[in-house]
Amino acid sequence: MTLADTSPTDTASTDSEIDLTRAPLPERAITIYVCVTCRGGRPLDLVPVPGAVLATATVLAAEGTGIAVRPVRCLANCNRGLSAAVRRDGAWTYVFGNLDPSGGAGALIEGARLFANAPDGLMPWRGRPEALKRGLVARTPPFDFTGDS
Amino acid sequence: MTLADTSPTDTASTDSEIDLTRAPLPERAITIYVCVTCRGGRPLDLVPVPGAVLATATVLAAEGTGIAVRPVRCLANCNRGLSAAVRRDGAWTYVFGNLDPSGGAGALIEGARLFANAPDGLMPWRGRPEALKRGLVARTPPFDFTGDS
């Protein structure tokens, strides 16, 4: 858990009783970037590439959710397994590592939906899938972020 | 070194003979976000907070460069020492960890200047300060990034 994850507003946002499976997602509000070159320590000649497997699984898991899934060739997180970043428009981008090629997809979508519905624009810690707690690597600010006071 | 860092365009950008100490920086092109709550494993009651020391040193090192330095309260990189993120407008954001409270400031500014002058919008690997090679944690895409083909 990080400092940001303990903020009162962050916790509060997870206490709501919104049905996340039904709440409307603003179109294109969330984009998941999955690294399609990550091998997670597997052999270089392994086909399909584990990162590409995760990307495909995430595309399938995202169907009907309104969440965009995009391939990316490197998130520079190469020593921490399979990687993905989750961005909400106008909010922070979260980077995760050590994702499972199959189970990681469901975790990414679940985390993305939580994030999409968080009133404070932060991905809630409470309710976040375990893979996205253990695998949290870093977050980067919105493009117009001017710093904390 | 990451996959992205080995791209031909990336390497090429570092081979130019631009004098980085004199090249004009587009105003506000680069922002360095320094985590002011990072303690880098030091005691919780240590004052000043090591991250705040790094932030102050970075502000001083940035004077006259046109590089903006902003405090941030958490980059969620809490297990990897003192942290900072370097963003170029319209380009990628790089996250670094394990920065030195004093020497880290110079490295951040040097890396930021390289980044500002890179024609391909990537922070060059060649010429990048060692602290920003060893300390690379992740990078996140520009806000309008639609994925790699």
PDB file of C-alpha atoms in Angstrom:
ATOM      1  CA  MET A   1       0.000   0.000   0.000  1.00  0.00           C
ATOM      2  CA  THR A   2       1.264   3.446  -0.844  1.00  0.00           C
ATOM      3  CA  LEU A   3       0.723   6.805   0.712  1.00  0.00           C
ATOM      4  CA  ALA A   4      -1.683   7.797  -2.026  1.00  0.00           C
ATOM      5  CA  ASP A   5      -3.716   4.695  -1.435  1.00  0.00           C
ATOM      6  CA  THR A   6      -4.440   5.634   2.131  1.00  0.00           C
ATOM      7  CA  SER A   7      -6.066   8.972   1.433  1.00  0.00           C
ATOM      8  CA  PRO A   8      -9.488   9.355   2.997  1.00  0.00           C
ATOM      9  CA  THR A   9     -11.112  10.194  -0.319  1.00  0.00           C
ATOM     10  CA  ASP A  10      -9.601   7.116  -1.886  1.00  0.00           C
ATOM     11  CA  THR A  11     -10.998   4.884   0.808  1.00  0.00           C
ATOM     12  CA  ALA A  12     -14.331   6.618   0.717  1.00  0.00           C
ATOM     13  CA  SER A  13     -14.695   6.009  -2.976  1.00  0.00           C
ATOM     14  CA  THR A  14     -14.501   2.283  -2.439  1.00  0.00           C
ATOM     15  CA  ASP A  15     -17.204   2.300   0.173  1.00  0.00           C
ATOM     16  CA  SER A  16     -19.942   3.253  -2.220  1.00  0.00           C
ATOM     17  CA  GLU A  17     -22.416   0.670  -3.269  1.00  0.00           C
ATOM     18  CA  ILE A  18     -22.206   1.310  -6.975  1.00  0.00           C
ATOM     19  CA  ASP A  19     -22.756  -1.837  -8.981  1.00  0.00           C
ATOM     20  CA  LEU A  20     -19.553  -1.750 -10.979  1.00  0.00           C
ATOM     21  CA  THR A  21     -20.756  -4.353 -13.397  1.00  0.00           C
ATOM     22  CA  ARG A  22     -23.599  -2.077 -14.455  1.00  0.00           C
ATOM     23  CA  ALA A  23     -22.279   1.421 -13.958  1.00  0.00           C
ATOM     24  CA  PRO A  24     -21.853   3.182 -17.294  1.00  0.00           C
ATOM     25  CA  LEU A  25     -18.291   3.838 -18.333  1.00  0.00           C
ATOM     26  CA  PRO A  26     -17.574   7.121 -20.094  1.00  0.00           C
ATOM     27  CA  GLU A  27     -16.486   6.142 -23.564  1.00  0.00           C
ATOM     28  CA  ARG A  28     -12.732   5.813 -23.875  1.00  0.00           C
ATOM     29  CA  ALA A  29     -12.328   6.865 -20.252  1.00  0.00           C
ATOM     30  CA  ILE A  30      -9.995   3.971 -19.559  1.00  0.00           C
ATOM     31  CA  THR A  31      -7.188   2.583 -21.665  1.00  0.00           C
ATOM     32  CA  ILE A  32      -5.151  -0.469 -20.740  1.00  0.00           C
ATOM     33  CA  TYR A  33      -1.759  -0.646 -22.402  1.00  0.00           C
ATOM     34  CA  VAL A  34      -0.402  -4.169 -22.402  1.00  0.00           C
ATOM     35  CA  CYS A  35       3.248  -4.765 -23.213  1.00  0.00           C
ATOM     36  CA  VAL A  36       3.282  -7.296 -26.041  1.00  0.00           C
ATOM     37  CA  THR A  37       7.027  -7.900 -25.882  1.00  0.00           C
ATOM     38  CA  CYS A  38       7.242  -8.865 -22.193  1.00  0.00           C
ATOM     39  CA  ARG A  39       8.446 -12.429 -21.699  1.00  0.00           C
ATOM     40  CA  GLY A  40       8.398 -12.620 -17.924  1.00  0.00           C
ATOM     41  CA  GLY A  41      11.645 -14.545 -17.824  1.00  0.00           C
ATOM     42  CA  ARG A  42      10.502 -17.106 -20.395  1.00  0.00           C
ATOM     43  CA  PRO A  43      12.726 -18.117 -23.332  1.00  0.00           C
ATOM     44  CA  LEU A  44      13.276 -15.536 -26.041  1.00  0.00           C
ATOM     45  CA  ASP A  45      12.033 -17.903 -28.739  1.00  0.00           C
ATOM     46  CA  LEU A  46       8.807 -18.784 -26.942  1.00  0.00           C
ATOM     47  CA  VAL A  47       5.828 -18.323 -29.227  1.00  0.00           C
ATOM     48  CA  PRO A  48       3.375 -16.850 -28.605  1.00  0.00           C
ATOM     49  CA  VAL A  49       5.112 -14.199 -26.553  1.00  0.00           C
ATOM     50  CA  PRO A  50       3.616 -14.211 -23.037  1.00  0.00           C
ATOM     51  CA  GLY A  51       2.940 -10.470 -23.185  1.00  0.00           C
ATOM     52  CA  ALA A  52       1.023 -10.929 -26.420  1.00  0.00           C
ATOM     53  CA  VAL A  53      -1.026 -13.677 -24.773  1.00  0.00           C
ATOM     54  CA  LEU A  54      -1.887 -11.309 -21.947  1.00  0.00           C
ATOM     55  CA  ALA A  55      -2.817  -8.590 -24.442  1.00  0.00           C
ATOM     56  CA  THR A  56      -5.144 -10.899 -26.349  1.00  0.00           C
ATOM     57  CA  ALA A  57      -6.754 -12.148 -23.151  1.00  0.00           C
ATOM     58  CA  THR A  58      -7.254  -8.551 -22.035  1.00  0.00           C
ATOM     59  CA  VAL A  59      -8.889  -7.566 -25.318  1.00  0.00           C
ATOM     60  CA  LEU A  60     -11.323 -10.463 -24.920  1.00  0.00           C
ATOM     61  CA  ALA A  61     -12.004  -9.641 -21.268  1.00  0.00           C
ATOM     62  CA  ALA A  62     -12.690  -6.012 -22.177  1.00  0.00           C
ATOM     63  CA  GLU A  63     -15.391  -6.816 -24.699  1.00  0.00           C
ATOM     64  CA  GLY A  64     -18.577  -4.929 -23.945  1.00  0.00           C
ATOM     65  CA  THR A  65     -17.037  -2.892 -21.152  1.00  0.00           C
ATOM     66  CA  GLY A  66     -16.075   0.226 -23.101  1.00  0.00           C
ATOM     67  CA  ILE A  67     -12.494  -0.166 -21.912  1.00  0.00           C
ATOM     68  CA  ALA A  68      -9.876   0.303 -24.630  1.00  0.00           C
ATOM     69  CA  VAL A  69      -6.959  -2.128 -24.769  1.00  0.00           C
ATOM     70  CA  ARG A  70      -3.871  -1.138 -26.718  1.00  0.00           C
ATOM     71  CA  PRO A  71      -0.612  -2.942 -27.399  1.00  0.00           C
ATOM     72  CA  VAL A  72       2.599  -1.243 -26.392  1.00  0.00           C
ATOM     73  CA  ARG A  73       6.093  -2.426 -27.166  1.00  0.00           C
ATOM     74  CA  CYS A  74       7.783  -1.503 -23.912  1.00  0.00           C
ATOM     75  CA  LEU A  75       6.879   0.023 -20.557  1.00  0.00           C
ATOM     76  CA  ALA A  76      10.518  -0.152 -19.397  1.00  0.00           C
ATOM     77  CA  ASN A  77       9.469  -2.445 -16.584  1.00  0.00           C
ATOM     78  CA  CYS A  78      11.366  -5.354 -18.080  1.00  0.00           C
ATOM     79  CA  ASN A  79      12.642  -6.939 -14.858  1.00  0.00           C
ATOM     80  CA  ARG A  80       9.239  -7.303 -13.246  1.00  0.00           C
ATOM     81  CA  GLY A  81       7.398  -9.855 -15.366  1.00  0.00           C
ATOM     82  CA  LEU A  82       4.485  -9.124 -17.666  1.00  0.00           C
ATOM     83  CA  SER A  83       3.538  -5.474 -17.580  1.00  0.00           C
ATOM     84  CA  ALA A  84       0.570  -3.272 -18.264  1.00  0.00           C
ATOM     85  CA  ALA A  85      -0.440   0.314 -17.621  1.00  0.00           C
ATOM     86  CA  VAL A  86      -3.949   1.510 -16.863  1.00  0.00           C
ATOM     87  CA  ARG A  87      -4.831   5.092 -17.684  1.00  0.00           C
ATOM     88  CA  ARG A  88      -7.974   7.036 -17.006  1.00  0.00           C
ATOM     89  CA  ASP A  89      -8.415  10.127 -19.157  1.00  0.00           C
ATOM     90  CA  GLY A  90      -7.393  13.173 -17.176  1.00  0.00           C
ATOM     91  CA  ALA A  91      -6.240  11.064 -14.232  1.00  0.00           C
ATOM     92  CA  TRP A  92      -3.219   9.033 -13.177  1.00  0.00           C
ATOM     93  CA  THR A  93      -1.640   6.155 -15.043  1.00  0.00           C
ATOM     94  CA  TYR A  94      -0.819   3.037 -13.016  1.00  0.00           C
ATOM     95  CA  VAL A  95       1.882   0.563 -14.005  1.00  0.00           C
ATOM     96  CA  PHE A  96       1.688  -3.065 -12.934  1.00  0.00           C
ATOM     97  CA  GLY A  97       4.166  -5.899 -13.261  1.00  0.00           C
ATOM     98  CA  ASN A  98       4.343  -9.628 -12.574  1.00  0.00           C
ATOM     99  CA  LEU A  99       0.979 -10.188 -14.212  1.00  0.00           C
ATOM    100  CA  ASP A 100      -0.184 -13.678 -15.069  1.00  0.00           C
ATOM    101  CA  PRO A 101      -0.598 -14.278 -18.831  1.00  0.00           C
ATOM    102  CA  SER A 102      -4.145 -15.525 -18.334  1.00  0.00           C
ATOM    103  CA  GLY A 103      -5.462 -14.406 -14.929  1.00  0.00           C
ATOM    104  CA  GLY A 104      -3.904 -10.979 -15.326  1.00  0.00           C
ATOM    105  CA  ALA A 105      -6.501  -9.962 -17.886  1.00  0.00           C
ATOM    106  CA  GLY A 106      -9.425 -10.293 -15.498  1.00  0.00           C
ATOM    107  CA  ALA A 107      -7.530  -8.403 -12.823  1.00  0.00           C
ATOM    108  CA  LEU A 108      -6.763  -5.554 -15.217  1.00  0.00           C
ATOM    109  CA  ILE A 109     -10.401  -5.215 -16.265  1.00  0.00           C
ATOM    110  CA  GLU A 110     -11.640  -5.396 -12.679  1.00  0.00           C
ATOM    111  CA  GLY A 111      -9.133  -2.749 -11.596  1.00  0.00           C
ATOM    112  CA  ALA A 112      -9.983  -0.595 -14.593  1.00  0.00           C
ATOM    113  CA  ARG A 113     -13.681  -0.659 -13.756  1.00  0.00           C
ATOM    114  CA  LEU A 114     -12.995   0.318 -10.154  1.00  0.00           C
ATOM    115  CA  PHE A 115     -10.775   3.119 -11.417  1.00  0.00           C
ATOM    116  CA  ALA A 116     -13.376   4.325 -13.940  1.00  0.00           C
ATOM    117  CA  ASN A 117     -15.960   4.730 -11.218  1.00  0.00           C
ATOM    118  CA  ALA A 118     -13.778   6.315  -8.538  1.00  0.00           C
ATOM    119  CA  PRO A 119     -15.049   9.836  -7.829  1.00  0.00           C
ATOM    120  CA  ASP A 120     -11.569  11.049  -6.840  1.00  0.00           C
ATOM    121  CA  GLY A 121      -9.834   9.821  -9.990  1.00  0.00           C
ATOM    122  CA  LEU A 122      -7.587   7.381  -8.117  1.00  0.00           C
ATOM    123  CA  MET A 123      -7.646   3.627  -8.472  1.00  0.00           C
ATOM    124  CA  PRO A 124      -9.106   2.467  -5.152  1.00  0.00           C
ATOM    125  CA  TRP A 125      -6.971   0.178  -3.026  1.00  0.00           C
ATOM    126  CA  ARG A 126      -9.924  -1.435  -1.371  1.00  0.00           C
ATOM    127  CA  GLY A 127     -11.471  -3.918  -3.728  1.00  0.00           C
ATOM    128  CA  ARG A 128      -8.517  -3.806  -6.074  1.00  0.00           C
ATOM    129  CA  PRO A 129      -7.624  -7.289  -7.327  1.00  0.00           C
ATOM    130  CA  GLU A 130      -4.705  -8.843  -5.451  1.00  0.00           C
ATOM    131  CA  ALA A 131      -2.650  -9.018  -8.639  1.00  0.00           C
ATOM    132  CA  LEU A 132      -2.872  -5.227  -8.918  1.00  0.00           C
ATOM    133  CA  LYS A 133      -1.911  -4.747  -5.281  1.00  0.00           C
ATOM    134  CA  ARG A 134       1.100  -7.056  -5.356  1.00  0.00           C
ATOM    135  CA  GLY A 135       2.030  -5.988  -8.864  1.00  0.00           C
ATOM    136  CA  LEU A 136       1.858  -2.209  -8.389  1.00  0.00           C
ATOM    137  CA  VAL A 137       5.043  -0.702  -9.782  1.00  0.00           C
ATOM    138  CA  ALA A 138       4.431   3.034 -10.084  1.00  0.00           C
ATOM    139  CA  ARG A 139       1.945   5.675 -11.108  1.00  0.00           C
ATOM    140  CA  THR A 140       2.432   8.834 -13.161  1.00  0.00           C
ATOM    141  CA  PRO A 141       0.416  12.037 -12.976  1.00  0.00           C
ATOM    142  CA  PRO A 142      -2.229  13.350 -15.378  1.00  0.00           C
ATOM    143  CA  PHE A 143      -0.689  15.365 -18.221  1.00  0.00           C
ATOM    144  CA  ASP A 144      -1.944  18.632 -16.744  1.00  0.00           C
ATOM    145  CA  PHE A 145      -0.860  17.870 -13.172  1.00  0.00           C
ATOM    146  CA  THR A 146       0.883  20.853 -11.656  1.00  0.00           C
ATOM    147  CA  GLY A 147       2.102  19.222  -8.467  1.00  0.00           C
ATOM    148  CA  ASP A 148       0.835  18.633  -4.960  1.00  0.00           C
ATOM    149  CA  SER A 149       0.713  21.559  -2.603  1.00  0.00           C
TER     150      SER A 149
ATOM    151  CA  MET B   1      18.411  -1.420 -20.971  1.00  0.00           C
ATOM    152  CA  THR B   2      14.915  -1.883 -22.272  1.00  0.00           C
ATOM    153  CA  LEU B   3      13.574  -2.753 -25.660  1.00  0.00           C
ATOM    154  CA  ALA B   4      12.506   0.791 -26.271  1.00  0.00           C
ATOM    155  CA  ASP B   5      15.961   2.019 -25.473  1.00  0.00           C
ATOM    156  CA  THR B   6      17.501  -0.010 -28.263  1.00  0.00           C
ATOM    157  CA  SER B   7      15.431   1.443 -31.073  1.00  0.00           C
ATOM    158  CA  PRO B   8      17.530   2.831 -33.931  1.00  0.00           C
ATOM    159  CA  THR B   9      15.896   6.218 -33.710  1.00  0.00           C
ATOM    160  CA  ASP B  10      16.615   6.395 -30.020  1.00  0.00           C
ATOM    161  CA  THR B  11      20.283   5.648 -30.528  1.00  0.00           C
ATOM    162  CA  ALA B  12      20.508   8.031 -33.413  1.00  0.00           C
ATOM    163  CA  SER B  13      19.192  10.872 -31.352  1.00  0.00           C
ATOM    164  CA  THR B  14      22.098  10.552 -28.956  1.00  0.00           C
ATOM    165  CA  ASP B  15      24.679  10.716 -31.701  1.00  0.00           C
ATOM    166  CA  SER B  16      23.964  14.285 -32.584  1.00  0.00           C
ATOM    167  CA  GLU B  17      26.411  16.936 -31.578  1.00  0.00           C
ATOM    168  CA  ILE B  18      23.928  19.320 -30.050  1.00  0.00           C
ATOM    169  CA  ASP B  19      25.422  21.237 -27.171  1.00  0.00           C
ATOM    170  CA  LEU B  20      22.872  20.339 -24.537  1.00  0.00           C
ATOM    171  CA  THR B  21      24.042  23.020 -22.189  1.00  0.00           C
ATOM    172  CA  ARG B  22      23.140  25.681 -24.743  1.00  0.00           C
ATOM    173  CA  ALA B  23      20.283  24.210 -26.739  1.00  0.00           C
ATOM    174  CA  PRO B  24      17.071  26.135 -26.129  1.00  0.00           C
ATOM    175  CA  LEU B  25      14.406  24.265 -24.221  1.00  0.00           C
ATOM    176  CA  PRO B  26      10.797  24.832 -25.242  1.00  0.00           C
ATOM    177  CA  GLU B  27       9.206  26.487 -22.267  1.00  0.00           C
ATOM    178  CA  ARG B  28       7.576  23.990 -19.944  1.00  0.00           C
ATOM    179  CA  ALA B  29       8.504  21.149 -22.272  1.00  0.00           C
ATOM    180  CA  ILE B  30       9.885  19.129 -19.375  1.00  0.00           C
ATOM    181  CA  THR B  31       8.486  18.654 -15.895  1.00  0.00           C
ATOM    182  CA  ILE B  32      10.222  16.705 -13.167  1.00  0.00           C
ATOM    183  CA  TYR B  33       7.917  15.427 -10.440  1.00  0.00           C
ATOM    184  CA  VAL B  34       9.835  14.645  -7.284  1.00  0.00           C
ATOM    185  CA  CYS B  35       8.175  12.614  -4.559  1.00  0.00           C
ATOM    186  CA  VAL B  36       8.491  14.677  -1.393  1.00  0.00           C
ATOM    187  CA  THR B  37       7.302  11.903   0.922  1.00  0.00           C
ATOM    188  CA  CYS B  38       9.837   9.252  -0.100  1.00  0.00           C
ATOM    189  CA  ARG B  39      12.107   8.202   2.731  1.00  0.00           C
ATOM    190  CA  GLY B  40      14.254   5.641   0.996  1.00  0.00           C
ATOM    191  CA  GLY B  41      14.208   3.322   3.987  1.00  0.00           C
ATOM    192  CA  ARG B  42      15.220   6.052   6.429  1.00  0.00           C
ATOM    193  CA  PRO B  43      13.371   6.540   9.736  1.00  0.00           C
ATOM    194  CA  LEU B  44       9.840   7.899   9.586  1.00  0.00           C
ATOM    195  CA  ASP B  45      10.710  10.784  11.898  1.00  0.00           C
ATOM    196  CA  LEU B  46      13.749  11.893   9.944  1.00  0.00           C
ATOM    197  CA  VAL B  47      13.585  15.605   9.176  1.00  0.00           C
ATOM    198  CA  PRO B  48      13.980  16.874   6.557  1.00  0.00           C
ATOM    199  CA  VAL B  49      12.363  14.068   4.622  1.00  0.00           C
ATOM    200  CA  PRO B  50      14.893  12.691   2.107  1.00  0.00           C
ATOM    201  CA  GLY B  51      12.432  13.100  -0.769  1.00  0.00           C
ATOM    202  CA  ALA B  52      11.940  16.748   0.144  1.00  0.00           C
ATOM    203  CA  VAL B  53      15.708  17.213   0.169  1.00  0.00           C
ATOM    204  CA  LEU B  54      15.893  15.749  -3.335  1.00  0.00           C
ATOM    205  CA  ALA B  55      13.060  18.016  -4.472  1.00  0.00           C
ATOM    206  CA  THR B  56      14.777  21.132  -3.165  1.00  0.00           C
ATOM    207  CA  ALA B  57      18.089  20.126  -4.724  1.00  0.00           C
ATOM    208  CA  THR B  58      16.313  19.530  -8.032  1.00  0.00           C
ATOM    209  CA  VAL B  59      14.629  22.935  -7.942  1.00  0.00           C
ATOM    210  CA  LEU B  60      18.031  24.536  -7.416  1.00  0.00           C
ATOM    211  CA  ALA B  61      19.668  22.449 -10.143  1.00  0.00           C
ATOM    212  CA  ALA B  62      16.891  23.396 -12.571  1.00  0.00           C
ATOM    213  CA  GLU B  63      17.385  27.121 -12.179  1.00  0.00           C
ATOM    214  CA  GLY B  64      17.872  28.788 -15.537  1.00  0.00           C
ATOM    215  CA  THR B  65      17.174  25.637 -17.532  1.00  0.00           C
ATOM    216  CA  GLY B  66      13.481  26.143 -18.233  1.00  0.00           C
ATOM    217  CA  ILE B  67      12.737  22.766 -16.657  1.00  0.00           C
ATOM    218  CA  ALA B  68       9.792  22.771 -14.269  1.00  0.00           C
ATOM    219  CA  VAL B  69      10.128  20.905 -10.974  1.00  0.00           C
ATOM    220  CA  ARG B  70       6.973  19.973  -9.084  1.00  0.00           C
ATOM    221  CA  PRO B  71       6.420  18.200  -5.788  1.00  0.00           C
ATOM    222  CA  VAL B  72       4.265  15.106  -5.769  1.00  0.00           C
ATOM    223  CA  ARG B  73       3.130  13.193  -2.733  1.00  0.00           C
ATOM    224  CA  CYS B  74       3.387   9.658  -4.085  1.00  0.00           C
ATOM    225  CA  LEU B  75       4.462   7.921  -7.267  1.00  0.00           C
ATOM    226  CA  ALA B  76       3.535   4.503  -5.800  1.00  0.00           C
ATOM    227  CA  ASN B  77       7.143   3.422  -6.168  1.00  0.00           C
ATOM    228  CA  CYS B  78       7.584   3.245  -2.407  1.00  0.00           C
ATOM    229  CA  ASN B  79       9.831   0.173  -2.223  1.00  0.00           C
ATOM    230  CA  ARG B  80      12.485   1.513  -4.546  1.00  0.00           C
ATOM    231  CA  GLY B  81      14.056   4.426  -2.713  1.00  0.00           C
ATOM    232  CA  LEU B  82      13.649   8.074  -3.605  1.00  0.00           C
ATOM    233  CA  SER B  83      11.509   8.524  -6.683  1.00  0.00           C
ATOM    234  CA  ALA B  84      10.920  11.026  -9.432  1.00  0.00           C
ATOM    235  CA  ALA B  85       9.150  11.110 -12.765  1.00  0.00           C
ATOM    236  CA  VAL B  86      10.293  13.052 -15.818  1.00  0.00           C
ATOM    237  CA  ARG B  87       7.700  14.067 -18.367  1.00  0.00           C
ATOM    238  CA  ARG B  88       8.097  15.772 -21.695  1.00  0.00           C
ATOM    239  CA  ASP B  89       4.939  17.432 -23.017  1.00  0.00           C
ATOM    240  CA  GLY B  90       3.320  15.158 -25.557  1.00  0.00           C
ATOM    241  CA  ALA B  91       5.857  12.386 -24.933  1.00  0.00           C
ATOM    242  CA  TRP B  92       6.478   9.587 -22.464  1.00  0.00           C
ATOM    243  CA  THR B  93       6.855   9.894 -18.716  1.00  0.00           C
ATOM    244  CA  TYR B  94       9.782   8.058 -17.114  1.00  0.00           C
ATOM    245  CA  VAL B  95       9.796   6.930 -13.499  1.00  0.00           C
ATOM    246  CA  PHE B  96      13.056   6.517 -11.605  1.00  0.00           C
ATOM    247  CA  GLY B  97      13.796   5.085  -8.195  1.00  0.00           C
ATOM    248  CA  ASN B  98      16.740   4.700  -5.847  1.00  0.00           C
ATOM    249  CA  LEU B  99      17.836   8.273  -6.412  1.00  0.00           C
ATOM    250  CA  ASP B 100      20.417   9.877  -4.210  1.00  0.00           C
ATOM    251  CA  PRO B 101      19.070  12.816  -2.142  1.00  0.00           C
ATOM    252  CA  SER B 102      21.831  15.082  -3.396  1.00  0.00           C
ATOM    253  CA  GLY B 103      23.428  13.599  -6.522  1.00  0.00           C
ATOM    254  CA  GLY B 104      20.050  12.572  -7.890  1.00  0.00           C
ATOM    255  CA  ALA B 105      19.167  16.184  -8.700  1.00  0.00           C
ATOM    256  CA  GLY B 106      21.992  16.623 -11.186  1.00  0.00           C
ATOM    257  CA  ALA B 107      21.176  13.317 -12.813  1.00  0.00           C
ATOM    258  CA  LEU B 108      17.524  14.284 -13.208  1.00  0.00           C
ATOM    259  CA  ILE B 109      18.389  17.604 -14.839  1.00  0.00           C
ATOM    260  CA  GLU B 110      20.971  16.012 -17.132  1.00  0.00           C
ATOM    261  CA  GLY B 111      18.485  13.335 -18.185  1.00  0.00           C
ATOM    262  CA  ALA B 112      15.762  15.909 -18.645  1.00  0.00           C
ATOM    263  CA  ARG B 113      17.924  17.982 -20.972  1.00  0.00           C
ATOM    264  CA  LEU B 114      18.794  14.948 -23.054  1.00  0.00           C
ATOM    265  CA  PHE B 115      15.104  14.090 -23.210  1.00  0.00           C
ATOM    266  CA  ALA B 116      14.106  17.639 -24.174  1.00  0.00           C
ATOM    267  CA  ASN B 117      16.417  17.580 -27.145  1.00  0.00           C
ATOM    268  CA  ALA B 118      15.681  14.085 -28.416  1.00  0.00           C
ATOM    269  CA  PRO B 119      14.100  14.318 -31.882  1.00  0.00           C
ATOM    270  CA  ASP B 120      12.162  11.078 -31.365  1.00  0.00           C
ATOM    271  CA  GLY B 121      10.627  12.080 -28.057  1.00  0.00           C
ATOM    272  CA  LEU B 122      12.312   9.294 -26.104  1.00  0.00           C
ATOM    273  CA  MET B 123      14.860   9.777 -23.356  1.00  0.00           C
ATOM    274  CA  PRO B 124      18.093   8.574 -24.956  1.00  0.00           C
ATOM    275  CA  TRP B 125      19.887   5.709 -23.293  1.00  0.00           C
ATOM    276  CA  ARG B 126      23.264   6.742 -24.559  1.00  0.00           C
ATOM    277  CA  GLY B 127      24.510   9.610 -22.490  1.00  0.00           C
ATOM    278  CA  ARG B 128      21.852   9.113 -19.852  1.00  0.00           C
ATOM    279  CA  PRO B 129      23.286   9.517 -16.338  1.00  0.00           C
ATOM    280  CA  GLU B 130      24.063   6.205 -14.658  1.00  0.00           C
ATOM    281  CA  ALA B 131      21.577   6.942 -11.876  1.00  0.00           C
ATOM    282  CA  LEU B 132      18.807   7.113 -14.494  1.00  0.00           C
ATOM    283  CA  LYS B 133      19.933   3.870 -16.118  1.00  0.00           C
ATOM    284  CA  ARG B 134      20.182   1.879 -12.898  1.00  0.00           C
ATOM    285  CA  GLY B 135      17.146   3.595 -11.413  1.00  0.00           C
ATOM    286  CA  LEU B 136      14.754   3.187 -14.345  1.00  0.00           C
ATOM    287  CA  VAL B 137      11.471   1.781 -13.041  1.00  0.00           C
ATOM    288  CA  ALA B 138       8.923   2.245 -15.823  1.00  0.00           C
ATOM    289  CA  ARG B 139       7.636   4.608 -18.445  1.00  0.00           C
ATOM    290  CA  THR B 140       4.063   5.521 -19.361  1.00  0.00           C
ATOM    291  CA  PRO B 141       2.764   6.683 -22.742  1.00  0.00           C
ATOM    292  CA  PRO B 142       1.767  10.183 -23.841  1.00  0.00           C
ATOM    293  CA  PHE B 143      -1.861  10.943 -23.041  1.00  0.00           C
ATOM    294  CA  ASP B 144      -2.856  10.682 -26.695  1.00  0.00           C
ATOM    295  CA  PHE B 145      -0.949   7.454 -27.335  1.00  0.00           C
ATOM    296  CA  THR B 146      -3.077   4.993 -29.249  1.00  0.00           C
ATOM    297  CA  GLY B 147      -0.786   1.980 -29.037  1.00  0.00           C
ATOM    298  CA  ASP B 148       2.061   0.481 -31.035  1.00  0.00           C
ATOM    299  CA  SER B 149       1.258  -1.195 -34.299  1.00  0.00           C
TER     300      SER B 149
END
